[in-house]
């Protein structure tokens, strides 16, 4: 089941790539159903906060009419950055599944860990689901633009 949801996040990442956005996709799941999906739209919206994770959280919060997403799980193609990890923690998502790590900005364990941090009182369940497809979409994107 988890793999299916990560594949849905990858579909979102592909949408971002086609628009020239950094190809990151996220889906939020509650009770085994996708309740929100998003991809990066920083360039499209001219908004540095328009990351897939933040947009998906906003959509889910509006749909559920609650900012607390305690019973939700997030699937994301790339390890969240510090901003996104903070929003994930603040929204109280119970679990996050990550497709590949980010060795530059990763905030879920590869560079820093904001989601499992006693000083910040956060302990979100982090599941690494290394996916070659999640890794290659981001690597190929940056190869093309550099």
Tab-separated table of N, CA and C in Angstrom:
chain	number	residue	atom	x	y	z
A	1	UNK	N	0.824	-1.202	0.000
A	1	UNK	CA	0.000	0.000	0.000
A	1	UNK	C	0.863	1.259	0.000
A	2	UNK	N	1.916	1.259	0.844
A	2	UNK	CA	2.774	2.445	0.918
A	2	UNK	C	3.400	2.775	-0.432
A	3	UNK	N	3.804	1.735	-1.147
A	3	UNK	CA	4.451	1.954	-2.448
A	3	UNK	C	3.492	2.648	-3.416
A	4	UNK	N	2.222	2.290	-3.370
A	4	UNK	CA	1.203	2.902	-4.234
A	4	UNK	C	1.115	4.413	-3.982
A	5	UNK	N	1.138	4.803	-2.721
A	5	UNK	CA	1.028	6.222	-2.394
A	5	UNK	C	2.291	6.989	-2.786
A	6	UNK	N	3.444	6.350	-2.640
A	6	UNK	CA	4.685	6.997	-3.089
A	6	UNK	C	4.663	7.178	-4.605
A	7	UNK	N	4.106	6.223	-5.324
A	7	UNK	CA	3.964	6.356	-6.779
A	7	UNK	C	3.042	7.519	-7.138
A	8	UNK	N	2.019	7.757	-6.340
A	8	UNK	CA	1.136	8.912	-6.560
A	8	UNK	C	1.899	10.220	-6.340
A	9	UNK	N	2.758	10.246	-5.334
A	9	UNK	CA	3.595	11.434	-5.097
A	9	UNK	C	4.541	11.647	-6.271
A	10	UNK	N	5.038	10.562	-6.842
A	10	UNK	CA	5.929	10.654	-8.001
A	10	UNK	C	5.190	11.225	-9.217
A	11	UNK	N	3.932	10.896	-9.379
A	11	UNK	CA	3.119	11.487	-10.458
A	11	UNK	C	3.059	13.001	-10.283
A	12	UNK	N	2.925	13.442	-9.036
A	12	UNK	CA	2.911	14.888	-8.757
A	12	UNK	C	4.266	15.508	-9.095
A	13	UNK	N	5.345	14.820	-8.752
A	13	UNK	CA	6.690	15.327	-9.056
A	13	UNK	C	6.890	15.476	-10.560
A	14	UNK	N	6.360	14.547	-11.324
A	14	UNK	CA	6.468	14.624	-12.786
A	14	UNK	C	5.725	15.843	-13.333
A	15	UNK	N	4.617	16.208	-12.721
A	15	UNK	CA	3.891	17.422	-13.123
A	15	UNK	C	4.773	18.648	-12.915
A	16	UNK	N	5.455	18.679	-11.781
A	16	UNK	CA	6.357	19.806	-11.491
A	16	UNK	C	7.460	19.876	-12.531
A	17	UNK	N	8.038	18.735	-12.849
A	17	UNK	CA	9.136	18.688	-13.808
A	17	UNK	C	8.714	19.237	-15.165
A	18	UNK	N	7.528	18.876	-15.609
A	18	UNK	CA	7.033	19.352	-16.907
A	18	UNK	C	6.861	20.860	-16.945
A	19	UNK	N	6.669	21.477	-15.774
A	19	UNK	CA	6.516	22.933	-15.694
A	19	UNK	C	7.827	23.646	-15.392
A	20	UNK	N	8.926	22.883	-15.324
A	20	UNK	CA	10.218	23.492	-15.021
A	20	UNK	C	10.437	23.735	-13.541
A	21	UNK	N	9.594	23.159	-12.705
A	21	UNK	CA	9.733	23.277	-11.255
A	21	UNK	C	10.623	22.141	-10.751
A	22	UNK	N	11.245	22.334	-9.602
A	22	UNK	CA	11.991	21.250	-8.983
A	22	UNK	C	11.000	20.107	-8.738
A	23	UNK	N	11.277	18.922	-9.263
A	23	UNK	CA	10.293	17.845	-9.249
A	23	UNK	C	10.139	17.132	-7.907
A	24	UNK	N	9.328	17.735	-7.076
A	24	UNK	CA	8.981	17.134	-5.790
A	24	UNK	C	7.466	17.041	-5.731
A	25	UNK	N	6.985	15.887	-5.291
A	25	UNK	CA	5.559	15.677	-5.135
A	25	UNK	C	5.248	15.121	-3.770
A	26	UNK	N	4.032	15.424	-3.302
A	26	UNK	CA	3.600	14.945	-1.986
A	26	UNK	C	2.123	14.597	-2.030
A	27	UNK	N	1.765	13.579	-1.275
A	27	UNK	CA	0.353	13.259	-1.063
A	27	UNK	C	0.135	13.049	0.428
A	28	UNK	N	-1.060	13.411	0.884
A	28	UNK	CA	-1.460	13.170	2.264
A	28	UNK	C	-2.561	12.138	2.267
A	29	UNK	N	-2.445	11.187	3.170
A	29	UNK	CA	-3.356	10.049	3.236
A	29	UNK	C	-3.987	9.992	4.616
A	30	UNK	N	-5.289	9.761	4.625
A	30	UNK	CA	-6.024	9.543	5.879
A	30	UNK	C	-6.929	8.347	5.679
A	31	UNK	N	-6.876	7.403	6.587
A	31	UNK	CA	-7.710	6.201	6.526
A	31	UNK	C	-7.567	5.483	5.182
A	32	UNK	N	-6.350	5.438	4.661
A	32	UNK	CA	-6.085	4.711	3.428
A	32	UNK	C	-6.537	5.410	2.153
A	33	UNK	N	-6.943	6.686	2.257
A	33	UNK	CA	-7.402	7.453	1.097
A	33	UNK	C	-6.571	8.727	0.938
A	34	UNK	N	-6.245	9.066	-0.295
A	34	UNK	CA	-5.539	10.324	-0.543
A	34	UNK	C	-6.525	11.469	-0.335
A	35	UNK	N	-6.147	12.404	0.538
A	35	UNK	CA	-7.017	13.553	0.795
A	35	UNK	C	-6.426	14.846	0.234
A	36	UNK	N	-5.147	14.822	-0.118
A	36	UNK	CA	-4.516	16.015	-0.703
A	36	UNK	C	-3.297	15.573	-1.491
A	37	UNK	N	-3.007	16.327	-2.543
A	37	UNK	CA	-1.830	16.061	-3.376
A	37	UNK	C	-1.325	17.395	-3.889
A	38	UNK	N	0.000	17.464	-4.066
A	38	UNK	CA	0.581	18.717	-4.542
A	38	UNK	C	1.967	18.466	-5.106
A	39	UNK	N	2.436	19.458	-5.870
A	39	UNK	CA	3.806	19.451	-6.373
A	39	UNK	C	4.364	20.845	-6.207
A	40	UNK	N	5.690	20.962	-6.294
A	40	UNK	CA	6.334	22.266	-6.141
A	40	UNK	C	5.792	23.258	-7.159
A	41	UNK	N	5.555	24.481	-6.700
A	41	UNK	CA	5.076	25.550	-7.583
A	41	UNK	C	5.719	26.899	-7.237
A	42	UNK	N	6.957	26.855	-6.810
A	42	UNK	CA	7.650	28.093	-6.450
A	42	UNK	C	7.725	29.070	-7.614
A	43	UNK	N	8.107	28.577	-8.766
A	43	UNK	CA	8.261	29.442	-9.940
A	43	UNK	C	6.893	29.922	-10.435
A	44	UNK	N	5.954	29.024	-10.503
A	44	UNK	CA	4.616	29.341	-10.997
A	44	UNK	C	3.929	30.394	-10.130
A	45	UNK	N	4.053	30.244	-8.809
A	45	UNK	CA	3.384	31.161	-7.879
A	45	UNK	C	4.270	32.335	-7.460
A	46	UNK	N	5.554	32.313	-7.866
A	46	UNK	CA	6.506	33.319	-7.371
A	46	UNK	C	6.481	33.382	-5.848
A	47	UNK	N	6.576	32.211	-5.239
A	47	UNK	CA	6.417	32.084	-3.792
A	47	UNK	C	7.395	31.031	-3.284
A	48	UNK	N	8.354	31.464	-2.490
A	48	UNK	CA	9.376	30.532	-1.996
A	48	UNK	C	8.817	29.501	-1.030
A	49	UNK	N	7.592	29.689	-0.554
A	49	UNK	CA	6.993	28.708	0.353
A	49	UNK	C	6.115	27.690	-0.381
A	50	UNK	N	6.014	27.782	-1.677
A	50	UNK	CA	5.118	26.901	-2.448
A	50	UNK	C	5.780	25.546	-2.731
A	51	UNK	N	6.199	24.890	-1.677
A	51	UNK	CA	6.758	23.543	-1.774
A	51	UNK	C	5.608	22.544	-1.740
A	52	UNK	N	5.819	21.387	-2.319
A	52	UNK	CA	4.781	20.356	-2.402
A	52	UNK	C	4.197	20.020	-1.029
A	53	UNK	N	5.063	19.868	-0.039
A	53	UNK	CA	4.603	19.476	1.293
A	53	UNK	C	3.681	20.540	1.895
A	54	UNK	N	4.079	21.792	1.799
A	54	UNK	CA	3.286	22.886	2.374
A	54	UNK	C	1.945	22.993	1.653
A	55	UNK	N	1.962	22.900	0.329
A	55	UNK	CA	0.720	22.996	-0.441
A	55	UNK	C	-0.225	21.835	-0.126
A	56	UNK	N	0.312	20.650	0.038
A	56	UNK	CA	-0.523	19.492	0.381
A	56	UNK	C	-1.121	19.650	1.780
A	57	UNK	N	-0.334	20.144	2.708
A	57	UNK	CA	-0.834	20.361	4.070
A	57	UNK	C	-1.943	21.397	4.080
A	58	UNK	N	-1.772	22.476	3.335
A	58	UNK	CA	-2.823	23.501	3.253
A	58	UNK	C	-4.110	22.912	2.677
A	59	UNK	N	-3.977	22.123	1.614
A	59	UNK	CA	-5.150	21.513	0.995
A	59	UNK	C	-5.857	20.569	1.969
A	60	UNK	N	-5.097	19.731	2.656
A	60	UNK	CA	-5.687	18.779	3.606
A	60	UNK	C	-6.353	19.509	4.771
A	61	UNK	N	-5.721	20.550	5.275
A	61	UNK	CA	-6.288	21.309	6.385
A	61	UNK	C	-7.614	21.958	5.996
A	62	UNK	N	-7.681	22.483	4.778
A	62	UNK	CA	-8.929	23.074	4.300
A	62	UNK	C	-10.005	22.015	4.129
A	63	UNK	N	-9.623	20.879	3.582
A	63	UNK	CA	-10.582	19.796	3.354
A	63	UNK	C	-11.133	19.262	4.676
A	64	UNK	N	-10.244	19.083	5.667
A	64	UNK	CA	-10.655	18.538	6.966
A	64	UNK	C	-11.161	19.611	7.925
A	65	UNK	N	-10.987	20.869	7.540
A	65	UNK	CA	-11.353	22.004	8.392
A	65	UNK	C	-10.667	21.904	9.768
A	66	UNK	N	-9.386	21.564	9.697
A	66	UNK	CA	-8.609	21.408	10.917
A	66	UNK	C	-7.130	21.486	10.556
A	67	UNK	N	-6.357	22.262	11.291
A	67	UNK	CA	-4.921	22.337	11.026
A	67	UNK	C	-4.179	21.154	11.627
A	68	UNK	N	-4.835	20.468	12.554
A	68	UNK	CA	-4.220	19.285	13.170
A	68	UNK	C	-4.462	18.077	12.271
A	69	UNK	N	-3.400	17.510	11.744
A	69	UNK	CA	-3.501	16.374	10.827
A	69	UNK	C	-2.990	15.096	11.503
A	70	UNK	N	-3.354	14.926	12.777
A	70	UNK	CA	-2.856	13.828	13.611
A	70	UNK	C	-3.003	12.453	12.974
A	71	UNK	N	-4.077	12.221	12.286
A	71	UNK	CA	-4.350	10.895	11.729
A	71	UNK	C	-3.901	10.756	10.283
A	72	UNK	N	-3.061	11.656	9.827
A	72	UNK	CA	-2.635	11.657	8.424
A	72	UNK	C	-1.182	11.201	8.284
A	73	UNK	N	-0.910	10.661	7.111
A	73	UNK	CA	0.446	10.275	6.731
A	73	UNK	C	0.804	11.009	5.455
A	74	UNK	N	2.061	11.406	5.347
A	74	UNK	CA	2.533	12.080	4.144
A	74	UNK	C	3.497	11.173	3.395
A	75	UNK	N	3.378	11.197	2.076
A	75	UNK	CA	4.307	10.515	1.181
A	75	UNK	C	4.938	11.606	0.334
A	76	UNK	N	6.244	11.677	0.338
A	76	UNK	CA	6.938	12.729	-0.398
A	76	UNK	C	8.136	12.127	-1.125
A	77	UNK	N	8.380	12.612	-2.330
A	77	UNK	CA	9.424	12.029	-3.165
A	77	UNK	C	10.831	12.388	-2.700
A	78	UNK	N	11.000	13.552	-2.099
A	78	UNK	CA	12.319	14.014	-1.658
A	78	UNK	C	12.242	14.407	-0.189
A	79	UNK	N	13.275	14.095	0.543
A	79	UNK	CA	13.337	14.471	1.957
A	79	UNK	C	13.045	15.962	2.127
A	80	UNK	N	12.111	16.300	3.005
A	80	UNK	CA	11.750	17.703	3.213
A	80	UNK	C	12.905	18.566	3.719
A	81	UNK	N	12.850	19.838	3.312
A	81	UNK	CA	13.802	20.847	3.760
A	81	UNK	C	13.401	21.293	5.179
A	82	UNK	N	14.205	22.140	5.829
A	82	UNK	CA	13.854	22.600	7.179
A	82	UNK	C	12.495	23.305	7.261
A	83	UNK	N	12.161	24.123	6.275
A	83	UNK	CA	10.862	24.799	6.307
A	83	UNK	C	9.729	23.775	6.281
A	84	UNK	N	9.803	22.838	5.349
A	84	UNK	CA	8.744	21.842	5.212
A	84	UNK	C	8.678	20.924	6.423
A	85	UNK	N	9.836	20.525	6.940
A	85	UNK	CA	9.851	19.675	8.130
A	85	UNK	C	9.181	20.387	9.302
A	86	UNK	N	9.408	21.676	9.421
A	86	UNK	CA	8.775	22.445	10.491
A	86	UNK	C	7.262	22.486	10.324
A	87	UNK	N	6.800	22.679	9.106
A	87	UNK	CA	5.358	22.706	8.846
A	87	UNK	C	4.748	21.320	9.085
A	88	UNK	N	5.457	20.278	8.681
A	88	UNK	CA	4.989	18.907	8.919
A	88	UNK	C	4.843	18.667	10.422
A	89	UNK	N	5.849	19.052	11.184
A	89	UNK	CA	5.793	18.875	12.634
A	89	UNK	C	4.665	19.707	13.245
A	90	UNK	N	4.528	20.944	12.820
A	90	UNK	CA	3.492	21.821	13.374
A	90	UNK	C	2.091	21.307	13.063
A	91	UNK	N	1.925	20.633	11.928
A	91	UNK	CA	0.605	20.126	11.552
A	91	UNK	C	0.287	18.800	12.246
A	92	UNK	N	1.270	18.251	12.928
A	92	UNK	CA	1.095	17.028	13.722
A	92	UNK	C	0.808	15.777	12.899
A	93	UNK	N	1.320	15.761	11.673
A	93	UNK	CA	1.223	14.550	10.853
A	93	UNK	C	1.880	13.420	11.643
A	94	UNK	N	1.267	12.238	11.626
A	94	UNK	CA	1.799	11.157	12.469
A	94	UNK	C	2.973	10.410	11.853
A	95	UNK	N	3.025	10.359	10.519
A	95	UNK	CA	4.074	9.562	9.862
A	95	UNK	C	4.384	10.162	8.499
A	96	UNK	N	5.658	10.068	8.110
A	96	UNK	CA	6.063	10.525	6.785
A	96	UNK	C	6.883	9.437	6.116
A	97	UNK	N	6.574	9.177	4.869
A	97	UNK	CA	7.301	8.224	4.036
A	97	UNK	C	8.082	9.036	3.006
A	98	UNK	N	9.377	8.787	2.908
A	98	UNK	CA	10.256	9.599	2.070
A	98	UNK	C	10.879	8.736	0.980
A	99	UNK	N	10.804	9.219	-0.275
A	99	UNK	CA	11.308	8.471	-1.421
A	99	UNK	C	12.813	8.487	-1.577
A	100	UNK	N	13.446	9.608	-1.275
A	100	UNK	CA	14.913	9.675	-1.360
A	100	UNK	C	15.411	10.819	-0.480
A	101	UNK	N	16.669	10.737	-0.112
A	101	UNK	CA	17.245	11.727	0.787
A	101	UNK	C	17.734	12.960	0.023
A	102	UNK	N	17.874	14.050	0.762
A	102	UNK	CA	18.416	15.292	0.219
A	102	UNK	C	19.702	15.603	0.982
A	103	UNK	N	20.860	15.355	0.356
A	103	UNK	CA	22.132	15.528	1.061
A	103	UNK	C	22.526	16.988	1.287
A	104	UNK	N	21.745	17.923	0.757
A	104	UNK	CA	22.075	19.339	0.903
A	104	UNK	C	21.157	20.031	1.915
A	105	UNK	N	19.846	19.792	1.797
A	105	UNK	CA	18.871	20.490	2.638
A	105	UNK	C	18.002	19.556	3.475
A	106	UNK	N	18.290	18.282	3.496
A	106	UNK	CA	17.443	17.313	4.180
A	106	UNK	C	17.304	17.584	5.667
A	107	UNK	N	16.055	17.632	6.133
A	107	UNK	CA	15.802	17.954	7.539
A	107	UNK	C	15.078	16.832	8.280
A	108	UNK	N	15.193	15.613	7.743
A	108	UNK	CA	14.548	14.464	8.386
A	108	UNK	C	15.565	13.385	8.730
A	109	UNK	N	16.810	13.775	8.833
A	109	UNK	CA	17.829	12.828	9.256
A	109	UNK	C	19.112	12.825	8.459
A	110	UNK	N	19.086	13.247	7.203
A	110	UNK	CA	20.329	13.159	6.431
A	110	UNK	C	21.284	14.312	6.727
A	111	UNK	N	20.789	15.532	6.857
A	111	UNK	CA	21.635	16.674	7.217
A	111	UNK	C	21.354	17.069	8.664
A	112	UNK	N	20.091	17.331	8.954
A	112	UNK	CA	19.625	17.576	10.327
A	112	UNK	C	18.332	16.783	10.494
A	113	UNK	N	17.856	16.702	11.717
A	113	UNK	CA	16.615	15.978	11.957
A	113	UNK	C	15.683	16.827	12.811
A	114	UNK	N	14.754	17.479	12.164
A	114	UNK	CA	13.782	18.292	12.887
A	114	UNK	C	12.549	17.488	13.299
A	115	UNK	N	12.324	16.365	12.665
A	115	UNK	CA	11.106	15.605	12.949
A	115	UNK	C	11.236	14.666	14.139
A	116	UNK	N	12.446	14.317	14.483
A	116	UNK	CA	12.685	13.477	15.660
A	116	UNK	C	13.706	14.205	16.516
A	117	UNK	N	13.222	15.200	17.239
A	117	UNK	CA	14.114	16.106	17.939
A	117	UNK	C	13.565	16.386	19.339
A	118	UNK	N	14.244	15.874	20.351
A	118	UNK	CA	13.790	16.051	21.732
A	118	UNK	C	13.778	17.520	22.148
A	119	UNK	N	14.706	18.315	21.630
A	119	UNK	CA	14.762	19.733	21.989
A	119	UNK	C	13.536	20.489	21.482
A	120	UNK	N	13.000	20.049	20.364
A	120	UNK	CA	11.823	20.708	19.785
A	120	UNK	C	10.519	19.995	20.151
A	121	UNK	N	10.641	18.889	20.887
A	121	UNK	CA	9.492	18.103	21.314
A	121	UNK	C	8.709	17.513	20.139
A	122	UNK	N	9.419	17.122	19.085
A	122	UNK	CA	8.797	16.485	17.932
A	122	UNK	C	9.300	15.061	17.814
A	123	UNK	N	8.393	14.161	17.531
A	123	UNK	CA	8.799	12.783	17.261
A	123	UNK	C	7.842	12.184	16.237
A	124	UNK	N	8.017	12.587	15.001
A	124	UNK	CA	7.210	12.085	13.888
A	124	UNK	C	7.852	10.785	13.397
A	125	UNK	N	7.045	9.812	13.124
A	125	UNK	CA	7.544	8.533	12.613
A	125	UNK	C	8.024	8.732	11.169
A	126	UNK	N	9.297	8.540	10.934
A	126	UNK	CA	9.899	8.726	9.611
A	126	UNK	C	10.217	7.362	9.018
A	127	UNK	N	9.697	7.113	7.821
A	127	UNK	CA	9.946	5.855	7.121
A	127	UNK	C	10.663	6.176	5.809
A	128	UNK	N	11.846	5.606	5.632
A	128	UNK	CA	12.613	5.788	4.400
A	128	UNK	C	12.227	4.682	3.434
A	129	UNK	N	11.769	5.067	2.257
A	129	UNK	CA	11.360	4.104	1.229
A	129	UNK	C	12.196	4.334	-0.010
A	130	UNK	N	13.493	4.246	0.110
A	130	UNK	CA	14.339	4.628	-1.013
A	130	UNK	C	13.804	4.090	-2.336
A	131	UNK	N	13.574	5.013	-3.247
A	131	UNK	CA	13.040	4.688	-4.568
A	131	UNK	C	13.991	5.227	-5.630
A	132	UNK	N	14.424	4.376	-6.510
A	132	UNK	CA	15.295	4.791	-7.605
A	132	UNK	C	14.606	5.851	-8.464
A	133	UNK	N	13.301	5.711	-8.670
A	133	UNK	CA	12.562	6.688	-9.477
A	133	UNK	C	12.542	8.062	-8.808
A	134	UNK	N	12.360	8.100	-7.499
A	134	UNK	CA	12.376	9.386	-6.790
A	134	UNK	C	13.759	10.023	-6.855
A	135	UNK	N	14.776	9.208	-6.765
A	135	UNK	CA	16.140	9.715	-6.841
A	135	UNK	C	16.470	10.214	-8.240
A	136	UNK	N	16.117	9.432	-9.247
A	136	UNK	CA	16.510	9.794	-10.613
A	136	UNK	C	15.760	11.009	-11.146
A	137	UNK	N	14.502	11.211	-10.754
A	137	UNK	CA	13.774	12.373	-11.278
A	137	UNK	C	14.432	13.676	-10.823
A	138	UNK	N	14.892	13.710	-9.591
A	138	UNK	CA	15.530	14.928	-9.085
A	138	UNK	C	16.934	15.086	-9.663
A	139	UNK	N	17.676	13.985	-9.753
A	139	UNK	CA	19.031	14.028	-10.313
A	139	UNK	C	18.999	14.451	-11.779
A	140	UNK	N	18.117	13.866	-12.544
A	140	UNK	CA	18.002	14.202	-13.976
A	140	UNK	C	17.586	15.653	-14.178
A	141	UNK	N	16.699	16.153	-13.339
A	141	UNK	CA	16.256	17.546	-13.440
A	141	UNK	C	17.439	18.500	-13.294
A	142	UNK	N	18.236	18.282	-12.261
A	142	UNK	CA	19.360	19.195	-12.011
A	142	UNK	C	20.475	19.016	-13.048
A	143	UNK	N	20.638	17.821	-13.596
A	143	UNK	CA	21.612	17.640	-14.686
A	143	UNK	C	21.228	18.480	-15.890
A	144	UNK	N	19.941	18.517	-16.204
A	144	UNK	CA	19.464	19.264	-17.374
A	144	UNK	C	19.650	20.770	-17.221
A	145	UNK	N	19.455	21.288	-16.026
A	145	UNK	CA	19.511	22.749	-15.881
A	145	UNK	C	20.912	23.269	-15.600
A	146	UNK	N	21.860	22.384	-15.334
A	146	UNK	CA	23.230	22.845	-15.018
A	146	UNK	C	24.134	22.691	-16.171
